[in-house]
Amino acid sequence: MHRALALARCGAGETNPNPMVGAVLVKDGRVVGEAYHARAGQPHAEVLALERAKSRARGATLYLTLEPCAHHGRTPPCAPVVATSGVRRVVAAMRDPNPSVDGKGLALLRRAGVQVEVGLLEREARALNERFVTAIVERRPFVLLKAAITLDGRIATASGDSKWITSAAQRLEARRLRRLHDGVLVGVGTVLADDPMLLPTPGTRRAFHRIVLDSRLRIPLRSRLVRSACRQPLWIVTTSRAAAARRRALHERGVNVLSVGARDGRVALKPALRGLLARGITSLMVEGGSEVLGSFLAERLCDAVALFRAPLLLGGRDSRPAFGGVSPRRLAQALRLEQAPNPLAHYELWRPRAAR
């Protein structure tokens, strides 16, 4: 199963919005076939492993990081293929929480006389596919809050100067981190200040969504985001306050405009996330600015926090904090975090601490 998990990770950033899945076939103590799901729409790991094993699959044990699917999606269901392959035993790390599957694949295998076991290295398998699992269980995209900060927690001077707080290596790692998600989200203030492109690392073959929160559609039509909307998906999430003429102008340029409710004059985050999930966006990297990060923090809409620290002390009362918004009055209102394992030295990874 460790090998299956390692194989699954090879699909990181390309299987979205599908989960990463690895499969290993073992017979008489030897691996006779293995594979991973490489990209959404391509064959699934167990089908590929069976094709590679050929007749050696008969009587073998199949180790899978996720229950085989039993429904038609972009590809035919995998459970019937496994059931008729001659595999004697299937060991799955976890059930698929997708309501279209959720035990149906395992039940089909049992009815076919295949011995089924579930739960081996389940914690590791859930961590591997936390973005996929969160989207299904929480009914909103997985949210990673990312900030590039000084040692005193600032992202810019009082005048907005922020290029560059972090190193070139850290900035490259941030773009690689984007690639693990379906999209990146910023506020319109970031667009007005920096005119970013918000792209992942070169070589990302699947669609990558750029999302801007813009309650009044202030985004310039000549911004780099709008001008590239026909080549790379761009979503503007707005409210009913936005002018109809601006909506039409953006639509004409290939921009997707999503209108949701407002909260205190700004885009309401929970309806925005639900709307994005309904359009196939299951995980987001939220990059700011300060008020956007602060809004997600205040509503506890975060599943992980990535901090790229620079060896700088900015100081000053008016330099901009990473997380803006309304200031808490009591320490008890703080979000308590615990550091998560992260083999990369370029940033720290933190997660909300589970309630005890």
XYZ file of C-alpha atoms in Angstrom:
356
model
C 0.000 0.000 0.000
C 2.923 2.330 0.620
C 3.959 1.709 -2.984
C 0.412 2.402 -4.199
C 0.370 5.709 -2.298
C 3.744 6.682 -3.767
C 2.451 5.914 -7.266
C -0.712 7.941 -6.636
C 1.354 11.037 -5.830
C 2.772 10.932 -9.368
C -0.570 12.318 -10.553
C -0.426 15.373 -8.293
C -1.738 18.475 -10.048
C -3.027 16.638 -13.131
C -5.886 14.449 -11.911
C -7.984 17.389 -10.615
C -10.863 17.361 -9.916
C -10.440 13.575 -9.693
C -8.566 12.053 -6.757
C -5.035 10.708 -7.018
C -5.103 6.909 -7.094
C -2.400 4.264 -7.157
C -2.774 0.507 -7.755
C -0.406 -2.428 -7.179
C -1.104 -6.059 -8.110
C 0.758 -8.710 -6.111
C 0.881 -12.449 -6.795
C 3.029 -15.035 -5.004
C 4.910 -12.226 -3.253
C 5.817 -10.404 -6.469
C 4.462 -7.237 -8.087
C 2.887 -8.237 -11.402
C 1.346 -4.896 -12.347
C 1.150 -1.342 -11.079
C -0.118 2.040 -12.258
C -1.472 5.412 -11.215
C -4.191 7.743 -12.472
C -2.236 10.240 -14.533
C -4.859 12.734 -15.650
C -8.602 13.366 -15.474
C -10.314 11.655 -18.391
C -7.573 9.057 -18.828
C -7.804 5.414 -17.656
C -7.935 4.816 -13.919
C -5.099 3.221 -11.970
C -6.681 -0.199 -11.393
C -7.625 -0.653 -15.060
C -4.095 0.230 -16.192
C -2.530 -2.090 -13.606
C -4.746 -4.966 -14.772
C -3.841 -4.308 -18.411
C -0.152 -4.439 -17.536
C -0.497 -7.603 -15.458
C -2.559 -9.410 -18.155
C -3.112 -13.079 -17.235
C -0.936 -12.738 -14.129
C -3.784 -10.790 -12.478
C -5.767 -14.021 -11.989
C -5.547 -15.005 -8.329
C -3.612 -11.833 -7.382
C -4.240 -9.254 -4.658
C -4.979 -5.710 -5.791
C -3.869 -2.905 -3.465
C -5.763 0.333 -4.144
C -5.539 3.706 -2.446
C -9.255 4.339 -3.085
C -12.353 2.232 -3.627
C -12.883 1.480 -7.346
C -15.636 3.556 -8.917
C -18.991 2.045 -9.831
C -20.452 4.880 -11.899
C -19.991 6.293 -15.390
C -17.997 9.542 -15.410
C -15.469 10.574 -18.033
C -14.471 6.890 -18.094
C -16.452 3.652 -17.623
C -16.768 2.245 -14.058
C -13.747 0.331 -12.751
C -15.353 -2.030 -10.220
C -16.913 -4.310 -12.907
C -13.527 -4.544 -14.645
C -11.855 -5.606 -11.402
C -14.686 -8.033 -10.586
C -14.247 -9.916 -13.882
C -10.435 -9.803 -13.956
C -9.836 -12.903 -11.831
C -8.359 -10.898 -8.957
C -8.850 -12.898 -5.755
C -8.569 -10.105 -3.185
C -8.827 -6.318 -3.115
C -7.309 -4.212 -0.324
C -8.527 -0.591 -0.457
C -7.093 2.111 1.765
C -10.443 3.942 2.006
C -13.984 4.107 0.723
C -14.717 6.751 -1.863
C -16.821 9.469 -0.135
C -18.363 10.497 -3.471
C -22.113 9.708 -3.131
C -21.994 8.164 -6.617
C -19.625 5.520 -5.225
C -19.499 5.404 -1.379
C -19.337 1.636 -0.934
C -21.051 0.640 -4.183
C -17.794 -0.421 -5.816
C -16.801 -2.561 -2.837
C -20.288 -4.123 -2.665
C -20.097 -5.051 -6.346
C -16.764 -6.802 -5.759
C -18.110 -8.753 -2.797
C -21.115 -9.912 -4.808
C -18.693 -11.183 -7.434
C -16.926 -13.296 -4.811
C -13.845 -11.069 -4.432
C -12.423 -10.855 -0.915
C -12.456 -7.181 0.132
C -10.589 -5.404 2.943
C -10.747 -1.661 3.678
C -8.751 0.643 5.940
C -5.066 -0.170 5.410
C -3.161 3.151 5.691
C -6.472 5.005 5.558
C -5.110 8.097 7.329
C -2.350 8.463 4.738
C -4.799 7.933 1.890
C -7.163 10.610 3.238
C -4.277 13.053 3.644
C -3.174 12.370 0.066
C -6.615 13.291 -1.280
C -7.624 15.901 1.294
C -8.730 18.347 -1.405
C -11.025 15.765 -3.020
C -12.423 14.575 0.336
C -13.019 18.083 1.708
C -14.977 19.180 -1.367
C -17.347 16.235 -0.966
C -17.720 16.235 2.828
C -17.832 20.016 3.400
C -19.696 20.772 0.127
C -17.295 23.575 -0.723
C -13.836 23.717 -2.282
C -10.811 22.886 -0.175
C -9.219 26.225 0.804
C -5.506 26.865 1.301
C -4.623 30.349 2.526
C -1.205 31.416 1.221
C 0.813 34.465 2.276
C 4.341 35.694 1.582
C 5.320 37.529 4.768
C 8.121 39.199 6.649
C 9.130 37.829 10.046
C 6.759 40.320 11.664
C 3.843 39.110 9.567
C 3.656 41.936 6.973
C 2.951 41.575 3.265
C 3.591 45.146 2.092
C 4.632 48.608 3.188
C 2.023 51.282 3.923
C 2.307 52.409 0.284
C 1.700 48.877 -0.987
C 5.276 48.059 -2.006
C 5.657 44.264 -1.859
C 7.953 43.252 -4.743
C 9.631 41.193 -3.687
C 9.344 40.107 -0.074
C 10.282 36.498 -0.783
C 13.049 34.978 -2.868
C 12.853 33.746 -6.448
C 12.988 30.147 -5.176
C 10.053 30.782 -2.844
C 8.031 32.406 -5.622
C 8.660 29.414 -7.892
C 7.543 27.073 -5.118
C 4.352 29.103 -4.697
C 3.556 28.595 -8.380
C 4.180 24.868 -7.966
C 1.809 24.879 -5.008
C -0.873 26.511 -7.170
C -0.642 23.543 -9.513
C -2.032 21.198 -6.840
C -5.310 23.121 -6.802
C -8.074 23.743 -9.310
C -7.544 27.473 -9.119
C -6.149 30.531 -7.385
C -8.300 33.282 -5.846
C -7.511 36.956 -5.172
C -9.415 40.137 -4.495
C -9.784 42.865 -7.091
C -7.437 45.064 -5.040
C -4.585 42.698 -5.860
C -5.454 42.916 -9.552
C -5.545 46.728 -9.480
C -2.222 46.910 -7.625
C -0.187 44.200 -9.384
C -1.930 43.243 -12.664
C -0.986 39.570 -12.121
C -1.489 36.597 -14.444
C -1.997 34.056 -11.622
C -0.585 31.082 -13.524
C 0.793 27.794 -12.174
C 4.134 26.394 -13.245
C 4.618 25.868 -16.991
C 3.664 22.413 -18.168
C 0.322 22.222 -16.362
C -1.875 20.567 -18.977
C -5.320 20.749 -17.391
C -7.526 23.808 -17.055
C -6.433 26.092 -14.231
C -8.957 28.643 -12.992
C -8.106 32.229 -12.002
C -10.772 33.700 -9.687
C -11.242 37.325 -8.639
C -13.634 38.605 -5.966
C -14.965 41.900 -7.357
C -18.273 43.122 -5.915
C -18.577 46.056 -8.373
C -16.653 44.721 -11.379
C -13.810 47.197 -11.093
C -11.370 44.887 -12.872
C -9.855 46.745 -15.850
C -10.837 45.361 -19.242
C -7.214 45.825 -20.304
C -5.833 43.860 -17.353
C -3.688 40.859 -18.199
C -6.239 38.559 -16.598
C -9.082 39.747 -18.834
C -6.956 39.802 -21.966
C -5.937 36.164 -21.372
C -9.426 34.913 -20.431
C -9.939 33.135 -23.754
C -6.760 31.104 -23.202
C -6.969 30.390 -19.453
C -10.274 30.253 -17.517
C -11.092 33.429 -15.569
C -13.957 33.779 -13.098
C -15.106 37.082 -11.659
C -17.316 36.581 -8.597
C -19.504 39.648 -8.106
C -22.798 40.867 -6.613
C -26.016 42.425 -7.877
C -24.423 45.880 -7.382
C -22.302 45.349 -10.491
C -23.409 47.222 -13.597
C -25.036 45.165 -16.361
C -22.906 46.897 -18.998
C -19.726 45.759 -17.270
C -21.027 42.191 -17.112
C -21.695 42.214 -20.842
C -18.292 43.676 -21.610
C -16.598 40.918 -19.598
C -18.729 38.175 -21.145
C -17.756 39.432 -24.610
C -14.104 38.962 -23.664
C -14.602 35.353 -22.557
C -14.781 36.031 -18.821
C -17.070 33.888 -16.652
C -19.088 36.152 -14.326
C -20.666 34.533 -11.264
C -23.106 36.654 -9.254
C -23.778 35.767 -5.597
C -25.155 37.506 -2.531
C -23.370 40.288 -0.692
C -22.267 40.614 2.915
C -21.369 44.079 4.212
C -21.121 45.249 0.605
C -18.641 42.539 -0.361
C -18.972 39.173 -2.059
C -20.392 36.677 0.443
C -17.779 33.958 0.699
C -19.880 30.885 1.470
C -22.251 31.351 -1.513
C -19.209 32.138 -3.661
C -17.534 28.876 -2.678
C -20.709 26.885 -3.251
C -21.092 28.476 -6.690
C -17.506 27.632 -7.634
C -17.898 24.043 -6.450
C -21.051 23.682 -8.579
C -18.871 24.652 -11.559
C -16.320 21.929 -10.892
C -13.763 23.878 -8.831
C -12.960 21.634 -5.868
C -9.859 23.290 -4.394
C -8.585 26.852 -4.138
C -5.361 28.559 -3.189
C -6.337 31.962 -1.759
C -3.508 34.454 -2.206
C -4.930 37.708 -0.955
C -4.734 40.557 -0.520
C -4.865 41.237 3.171
C -8.626 41.877 3.378
C -9.501 38.746 1.402
C -7.240 36.566 3.562
C -8.695 38.189 6.652
C -12.242 37.493 5.466
C -11.552 33.803 4.935
C -9.866 33.638 8.334
C -12.749 35.415 10.094
C -15.279 32.966 8.636
C -12.982 30.000 9.349
C -13.070 29.021 5.702
C -9.633 27.459 5.564
C -8.299 23.928 5.608
C -4.591 24.751 5.541
C -2.251 27.757 5.674
C 1.011 28.090 3.737
C 3.382 30.793 4.966
C 6.377 31.810 2.876
C 8.558 33.707 5.349
C 11.331 36.098 4.371
C 14.210 37.141 6.689
C 12.935 40.733 6.858
C 11.533 42.939 9.601
C 9.336 45.681 8.169
C 7.915 47.277 11.313
C 5.637 50.304 11.391
C 2.021 50.662 12.457
C 0.750 51.178 8.923
C 2.550 48.403 7.052
C 0.041 45.849 5.841
C -0.626 42.677 7.811
C -1.108 39.360 6.047
C -4.570 38.925 7.527
C -6.661 42.075 7.619
C -10.286 42.598 8.504
C -11.878 43.367 11.851
C -9.496 43.035 14.793
C -10.468 40.397 17.383
C -10.988 41.693 20.902
C -9.990 38.508 22.731
C -7.217 35.984 22.284
C -9.833 33.238 22.490
C -11.034 34.340 19.028
C -7.744 33.284 17.436
C -7.663 30.325 15.076
C -5.364 27.777 16.680
C -3.086 25.934 14.264
C -0.705 23.016 14.364
C 2.247 22.620 12.062
C 1.836 19.968 9.379
C 4.617 17.824 7.915
C 6.133 19.480 4.869
C 9.320 18.209 3.215
C 9.855 21.475 1.333
C 11.999 24.150 2.956
C 10.473 27.084 1.078
C 7.326 27.429 3.209
C 5.633 26.348 6.429
C 2.404 24.375 6.276
C -0.144 24.759 9.073
C -3.604 23.324 9.699
C -6.464 24.312 11.994
C -6.164 22.342 15.202
C -8.934 19.808 15.685
C -11.359 20.547 18.530
C -10.464 18.691 21.706
